PDB file of C-alpha atoms in Angstrom:
ATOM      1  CA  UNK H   1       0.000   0.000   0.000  1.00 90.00           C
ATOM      2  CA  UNK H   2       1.250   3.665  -0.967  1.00 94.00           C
ATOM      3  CA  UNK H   3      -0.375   6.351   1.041  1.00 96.00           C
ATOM      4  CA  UNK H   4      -0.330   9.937  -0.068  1.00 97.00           C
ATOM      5  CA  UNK H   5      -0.502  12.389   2.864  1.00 97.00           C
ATOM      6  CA  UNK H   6      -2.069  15.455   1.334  1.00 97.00           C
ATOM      7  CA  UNK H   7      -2.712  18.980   1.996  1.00 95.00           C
ATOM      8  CA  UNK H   8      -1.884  22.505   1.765  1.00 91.00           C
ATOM      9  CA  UNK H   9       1.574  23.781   3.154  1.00 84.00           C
ATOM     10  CA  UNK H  10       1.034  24.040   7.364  1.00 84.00           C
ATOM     11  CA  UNK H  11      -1.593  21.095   7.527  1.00 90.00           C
ATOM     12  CA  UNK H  12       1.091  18.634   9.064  1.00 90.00           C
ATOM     13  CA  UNK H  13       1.875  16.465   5.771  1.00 93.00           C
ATOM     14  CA  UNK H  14       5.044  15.570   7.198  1.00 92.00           C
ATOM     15  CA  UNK H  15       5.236  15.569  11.257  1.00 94.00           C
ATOM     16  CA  UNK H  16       2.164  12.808  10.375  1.00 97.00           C
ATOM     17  CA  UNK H  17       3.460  10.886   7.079  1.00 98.00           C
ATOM     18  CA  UNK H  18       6.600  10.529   9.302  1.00 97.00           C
ATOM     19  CA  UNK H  19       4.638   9.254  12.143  1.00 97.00           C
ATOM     20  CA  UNK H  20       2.317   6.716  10.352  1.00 97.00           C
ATOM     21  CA  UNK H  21       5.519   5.146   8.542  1.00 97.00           C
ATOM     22  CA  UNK H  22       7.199   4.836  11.565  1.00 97.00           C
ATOM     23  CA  UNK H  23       3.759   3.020  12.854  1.00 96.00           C
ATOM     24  CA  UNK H  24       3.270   1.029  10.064  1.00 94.00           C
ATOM     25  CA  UNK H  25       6.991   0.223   9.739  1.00 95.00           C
ATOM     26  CA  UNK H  26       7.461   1.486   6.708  1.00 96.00           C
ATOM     27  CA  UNK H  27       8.972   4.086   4.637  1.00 96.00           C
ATOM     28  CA  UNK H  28       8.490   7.764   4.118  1.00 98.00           C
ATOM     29  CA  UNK H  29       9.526  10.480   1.877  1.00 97.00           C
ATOM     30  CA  UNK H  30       8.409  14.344   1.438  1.00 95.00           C
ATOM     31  CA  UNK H  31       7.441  15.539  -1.928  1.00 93.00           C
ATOM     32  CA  UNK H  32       9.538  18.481  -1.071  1.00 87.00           C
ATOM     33  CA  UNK H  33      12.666  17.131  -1.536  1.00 92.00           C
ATOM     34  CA  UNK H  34      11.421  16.411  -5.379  1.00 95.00           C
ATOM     35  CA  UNK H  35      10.925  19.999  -6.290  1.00 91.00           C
ATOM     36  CA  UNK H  36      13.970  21.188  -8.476  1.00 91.00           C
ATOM     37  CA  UNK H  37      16.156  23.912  -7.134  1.00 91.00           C
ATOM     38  CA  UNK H  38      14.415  25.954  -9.346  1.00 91.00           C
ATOM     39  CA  UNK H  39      11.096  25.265  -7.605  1.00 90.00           C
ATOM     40  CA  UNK H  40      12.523  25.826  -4.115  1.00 86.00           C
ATOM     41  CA  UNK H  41      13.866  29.592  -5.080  1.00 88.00           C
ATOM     42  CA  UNK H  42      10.855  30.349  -6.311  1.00 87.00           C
ATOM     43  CA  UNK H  43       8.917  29.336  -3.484  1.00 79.00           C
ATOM     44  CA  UNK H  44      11.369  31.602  -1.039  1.00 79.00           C
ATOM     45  CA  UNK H  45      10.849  34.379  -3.476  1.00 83.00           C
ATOM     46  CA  UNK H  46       7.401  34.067  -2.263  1.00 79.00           C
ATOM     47  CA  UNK H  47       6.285  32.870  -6.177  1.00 83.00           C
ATOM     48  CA  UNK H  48       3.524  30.464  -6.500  1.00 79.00           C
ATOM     49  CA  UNK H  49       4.306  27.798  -8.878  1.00 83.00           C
ATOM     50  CA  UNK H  50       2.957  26.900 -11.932  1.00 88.00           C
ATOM     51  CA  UNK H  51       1.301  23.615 -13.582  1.00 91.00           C
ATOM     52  CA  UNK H  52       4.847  23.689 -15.677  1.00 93.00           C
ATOM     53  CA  UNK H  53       6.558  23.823 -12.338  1.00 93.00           C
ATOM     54  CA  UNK H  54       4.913  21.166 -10.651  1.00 90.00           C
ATOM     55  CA  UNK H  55       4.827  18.948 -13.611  1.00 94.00           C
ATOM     56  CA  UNK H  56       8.468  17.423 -13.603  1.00 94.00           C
ATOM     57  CA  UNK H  57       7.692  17.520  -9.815  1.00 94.00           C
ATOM     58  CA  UNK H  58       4.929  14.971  -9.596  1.00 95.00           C
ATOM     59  CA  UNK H  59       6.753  13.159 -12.872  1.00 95.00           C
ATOM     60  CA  UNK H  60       9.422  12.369 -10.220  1.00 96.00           C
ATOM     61  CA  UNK H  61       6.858  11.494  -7.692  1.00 96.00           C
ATOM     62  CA  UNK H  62       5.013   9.073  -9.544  1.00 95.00           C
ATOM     63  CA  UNK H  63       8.376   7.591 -10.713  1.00 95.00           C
ATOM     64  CA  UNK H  64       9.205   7.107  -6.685  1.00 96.00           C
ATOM     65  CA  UNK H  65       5.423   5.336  -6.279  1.00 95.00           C
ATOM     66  CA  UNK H  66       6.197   3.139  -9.194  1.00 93.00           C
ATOM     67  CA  UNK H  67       9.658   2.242  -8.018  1.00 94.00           C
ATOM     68  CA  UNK H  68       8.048   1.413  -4.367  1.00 93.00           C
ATOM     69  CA  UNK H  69       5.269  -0.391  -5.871  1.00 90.00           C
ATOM     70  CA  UNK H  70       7.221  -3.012  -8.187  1.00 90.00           C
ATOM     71  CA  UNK H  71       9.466  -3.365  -5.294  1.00 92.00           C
ATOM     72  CA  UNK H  72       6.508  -4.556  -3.220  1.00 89.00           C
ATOM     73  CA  UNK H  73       7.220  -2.188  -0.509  1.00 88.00           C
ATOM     74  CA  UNK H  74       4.315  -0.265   1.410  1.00 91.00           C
ATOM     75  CA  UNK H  75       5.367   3.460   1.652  1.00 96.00           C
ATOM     76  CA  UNK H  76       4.377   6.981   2.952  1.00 97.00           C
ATOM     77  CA  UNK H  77       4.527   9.751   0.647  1.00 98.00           C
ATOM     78  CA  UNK H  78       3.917  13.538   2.004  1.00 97.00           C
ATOM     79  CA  UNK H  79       2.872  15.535  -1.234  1.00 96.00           C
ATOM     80  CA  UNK H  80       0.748  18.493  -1.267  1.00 92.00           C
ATOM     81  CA  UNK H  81      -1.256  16.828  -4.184  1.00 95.00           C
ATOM     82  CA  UNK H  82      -4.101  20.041  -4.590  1.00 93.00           C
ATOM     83  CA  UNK H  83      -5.426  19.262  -8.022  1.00 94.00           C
ATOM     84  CA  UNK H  84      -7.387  16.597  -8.788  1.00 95.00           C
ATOM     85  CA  UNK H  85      -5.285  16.589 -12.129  1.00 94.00           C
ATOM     86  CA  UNK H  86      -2.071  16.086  -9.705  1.00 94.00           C
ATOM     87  CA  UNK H  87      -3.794  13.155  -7.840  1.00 95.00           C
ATOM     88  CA  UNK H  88      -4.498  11.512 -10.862  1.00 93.00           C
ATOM     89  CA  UNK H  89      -0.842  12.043 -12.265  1.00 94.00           C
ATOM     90  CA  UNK H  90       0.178   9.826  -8.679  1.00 95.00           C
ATOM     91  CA  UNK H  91      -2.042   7.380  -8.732  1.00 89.00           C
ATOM     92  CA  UNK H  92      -5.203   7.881  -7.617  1.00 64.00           C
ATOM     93  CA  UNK H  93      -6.958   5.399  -9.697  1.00 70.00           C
ATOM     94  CA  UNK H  94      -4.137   2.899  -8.738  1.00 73.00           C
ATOM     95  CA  UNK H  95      -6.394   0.655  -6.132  1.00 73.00           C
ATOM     96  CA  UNK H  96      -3.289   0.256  -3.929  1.00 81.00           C
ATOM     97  CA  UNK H  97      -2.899   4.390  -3.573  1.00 92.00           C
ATOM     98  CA  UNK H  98      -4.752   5.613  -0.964  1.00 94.00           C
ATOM     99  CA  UNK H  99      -4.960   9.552  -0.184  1.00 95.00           C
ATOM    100  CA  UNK H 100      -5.221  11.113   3.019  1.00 96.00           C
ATOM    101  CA  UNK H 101      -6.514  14.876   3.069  1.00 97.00           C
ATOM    102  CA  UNK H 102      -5.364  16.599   6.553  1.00 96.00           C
ATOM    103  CA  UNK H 103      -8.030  19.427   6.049  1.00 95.00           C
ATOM    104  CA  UNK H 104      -7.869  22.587   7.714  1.00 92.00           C
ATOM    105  CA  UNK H 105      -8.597  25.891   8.431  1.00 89.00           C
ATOM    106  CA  UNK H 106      -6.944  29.047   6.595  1.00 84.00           C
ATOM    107  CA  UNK H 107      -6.808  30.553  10.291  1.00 81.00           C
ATOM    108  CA  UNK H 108      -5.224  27.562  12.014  1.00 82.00           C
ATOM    109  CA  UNK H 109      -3.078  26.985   8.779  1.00 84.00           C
ATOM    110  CA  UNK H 110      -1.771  30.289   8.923  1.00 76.00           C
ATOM    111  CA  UNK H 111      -0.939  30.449  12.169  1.00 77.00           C
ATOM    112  CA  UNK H 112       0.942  27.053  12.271  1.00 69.00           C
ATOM    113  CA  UNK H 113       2.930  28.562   8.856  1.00 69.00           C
ATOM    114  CA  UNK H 114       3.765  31.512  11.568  1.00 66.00           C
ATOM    115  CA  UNK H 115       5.241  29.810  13.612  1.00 64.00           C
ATOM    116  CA  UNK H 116       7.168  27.393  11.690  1.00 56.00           C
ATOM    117  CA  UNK H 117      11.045  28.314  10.587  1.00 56.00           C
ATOM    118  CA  UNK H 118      13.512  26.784   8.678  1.00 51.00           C
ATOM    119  CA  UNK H 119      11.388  25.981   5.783  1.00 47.00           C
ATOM    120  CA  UNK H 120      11.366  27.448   2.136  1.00 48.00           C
ATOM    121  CA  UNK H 121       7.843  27.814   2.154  1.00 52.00           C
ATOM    122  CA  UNK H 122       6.665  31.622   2.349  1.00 56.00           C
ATOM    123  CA  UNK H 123       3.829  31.442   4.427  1.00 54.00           C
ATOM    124  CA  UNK H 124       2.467  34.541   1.578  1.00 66.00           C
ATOM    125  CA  UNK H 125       1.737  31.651  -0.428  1.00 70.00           C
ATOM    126  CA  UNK H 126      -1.049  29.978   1.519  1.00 76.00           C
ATOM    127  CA  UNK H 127      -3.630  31.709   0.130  1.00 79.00           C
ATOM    128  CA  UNK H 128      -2.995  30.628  -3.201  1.00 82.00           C
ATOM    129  CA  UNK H 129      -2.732  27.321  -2.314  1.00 84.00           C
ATOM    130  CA  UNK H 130      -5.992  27.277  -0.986  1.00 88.00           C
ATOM    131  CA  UNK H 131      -7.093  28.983  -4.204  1.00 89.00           C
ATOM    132  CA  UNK H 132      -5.514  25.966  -6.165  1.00 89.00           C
ATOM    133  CA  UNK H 133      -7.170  23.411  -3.875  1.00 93.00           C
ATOM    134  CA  UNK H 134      -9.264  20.607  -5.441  1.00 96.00           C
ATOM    135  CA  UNK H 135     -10.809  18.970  -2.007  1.00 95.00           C
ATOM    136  CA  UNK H 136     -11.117  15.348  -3.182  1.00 95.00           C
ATOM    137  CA  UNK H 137     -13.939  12.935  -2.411  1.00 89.00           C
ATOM    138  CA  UNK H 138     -12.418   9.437  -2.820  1.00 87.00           C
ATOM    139  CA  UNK H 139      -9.731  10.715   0.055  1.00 93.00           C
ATOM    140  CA  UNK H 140      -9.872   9.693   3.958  1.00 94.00           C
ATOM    141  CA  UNK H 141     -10.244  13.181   5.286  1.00 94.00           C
ATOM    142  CA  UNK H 142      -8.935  13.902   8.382  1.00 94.00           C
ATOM    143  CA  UNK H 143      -9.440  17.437  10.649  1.00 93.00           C
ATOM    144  CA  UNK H 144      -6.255  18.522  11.734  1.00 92.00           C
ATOM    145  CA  UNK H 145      -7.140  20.116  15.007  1.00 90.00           C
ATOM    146  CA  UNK H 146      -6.829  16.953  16.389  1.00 91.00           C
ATOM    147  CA  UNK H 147      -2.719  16.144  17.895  1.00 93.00           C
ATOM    148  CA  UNK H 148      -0.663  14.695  15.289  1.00 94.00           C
ATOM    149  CA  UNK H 149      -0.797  11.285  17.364  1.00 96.00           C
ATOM    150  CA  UNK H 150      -4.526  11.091  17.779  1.00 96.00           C
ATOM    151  CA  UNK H 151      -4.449  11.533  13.436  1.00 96.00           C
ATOM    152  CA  UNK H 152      -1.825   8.597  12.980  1.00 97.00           C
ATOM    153  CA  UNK H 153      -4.291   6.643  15.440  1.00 96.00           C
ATOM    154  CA  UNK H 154      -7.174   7.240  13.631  1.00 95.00           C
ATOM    155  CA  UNK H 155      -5.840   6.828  10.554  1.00 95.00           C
ATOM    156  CA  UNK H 156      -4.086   3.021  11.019  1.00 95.00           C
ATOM    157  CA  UNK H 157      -7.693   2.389  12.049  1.00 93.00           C
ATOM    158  CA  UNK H 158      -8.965   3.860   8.373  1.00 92.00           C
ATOM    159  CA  UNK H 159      -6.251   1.862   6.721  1.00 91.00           C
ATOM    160  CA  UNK H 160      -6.855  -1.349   8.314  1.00 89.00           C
ATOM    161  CA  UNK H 161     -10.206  -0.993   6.758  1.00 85.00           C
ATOM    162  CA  UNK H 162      -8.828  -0.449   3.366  1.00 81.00           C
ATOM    163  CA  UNK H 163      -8.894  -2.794   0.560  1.00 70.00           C
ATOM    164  CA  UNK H 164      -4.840  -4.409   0.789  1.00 65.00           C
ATOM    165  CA  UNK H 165      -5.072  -2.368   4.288  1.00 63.00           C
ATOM    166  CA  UNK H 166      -2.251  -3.364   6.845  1.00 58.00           C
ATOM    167  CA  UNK H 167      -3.878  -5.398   9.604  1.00 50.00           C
ATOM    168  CA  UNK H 168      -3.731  -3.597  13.319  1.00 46.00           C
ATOM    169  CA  UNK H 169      -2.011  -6.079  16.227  1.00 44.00           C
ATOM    170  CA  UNK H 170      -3.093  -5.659  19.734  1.00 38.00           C
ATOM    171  CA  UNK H 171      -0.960  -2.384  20.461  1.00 45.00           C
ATOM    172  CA  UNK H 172      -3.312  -0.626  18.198  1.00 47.00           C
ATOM    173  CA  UNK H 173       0.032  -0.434  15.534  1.00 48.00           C
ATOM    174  CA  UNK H 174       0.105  -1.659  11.935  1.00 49.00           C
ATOM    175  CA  UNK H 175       1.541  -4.656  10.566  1.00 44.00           C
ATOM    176  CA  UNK H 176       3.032  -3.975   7.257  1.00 44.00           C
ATOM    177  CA  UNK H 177       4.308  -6.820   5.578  1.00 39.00           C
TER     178      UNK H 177
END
């Protein structure tokens, strides 16, 4: 199983992709270490990007999805993923892709981005990815107002019940084979 932890920048992609694939015993990569360098300046500059930004981006995603797949090896993926066009480019048609949407906000979003350093996001940029946001309906949606271990809790309980879903033992942890 691949799961896709989705969301605009601030919603917690990565504190909880990196928690559930430590859970589930698995591993875990952020989209942001995909972008070009490119991408990343332009993001500091406070630039949106562009479908011709994003698309060698999720190209190199998908690739990594692929690659985990064919090696039969159950992964975490952190990846903004806001278009429906972009979820489709990763796999969401792929029955063994399952998206989860950490939904939030603008208010709490922003104020998490406020507080947050070290990262090339400019927190100017939230708005537009809100504007670029395609909710999704096929997606586990989770509220993130909840602490980032009562999410990865409720979610190994979500993806148990997933087709190809990694059974829970007794501690309330994944199995991933």
């Amino acid at each position: 199983m691949i799961v896709v932890v989705m969301g605009v920048s601030g919603s917690g992609k990565s504190t909880v992709g990196q928690m559930l694939a430590e859970r589930l015993g698995c591993g875990f990569s952020d989209a942001d270490s995909f972008h070009s360098a490119a991408n990343i300046e332009k993001m500091r500059r406070g630039e949106a990007l562009n479908d011709a930004d994003r698309a060698p981006w999720l190209a190199a995603i998908r690739e990594a999805i692929v690659a985990r797949r064919v090696a039969g090896r159950h992964h975490v993926f952190a990846c903004s993923a806001l278009r429906s066009r972009y979820r489709d480019v990763l796999g969401e048609h792929d029955g063994d892709v399952v998206f989860v949407y950490l939904k939030g906000a603008p208010e709490v979003i922003g104020e998490r981005l406020a507080s947050r350093s070290g990262h090339f996001f400019d927190p100017a940029l939230l708005q537009s990815q809100f504007n670029t946001l395609e909710e999704p309906h096929d997606a586990l949606i989770i509220d993130i107002r909840e602490s980032p271990e009562a999410i990865v809790d409720t979610l190994l309980h979500k993806l148990a019940a997933c087709p190809g879903g990694a059974p829970l033992t007794s501690a309330g942890s994944a199995r991933v084979q």
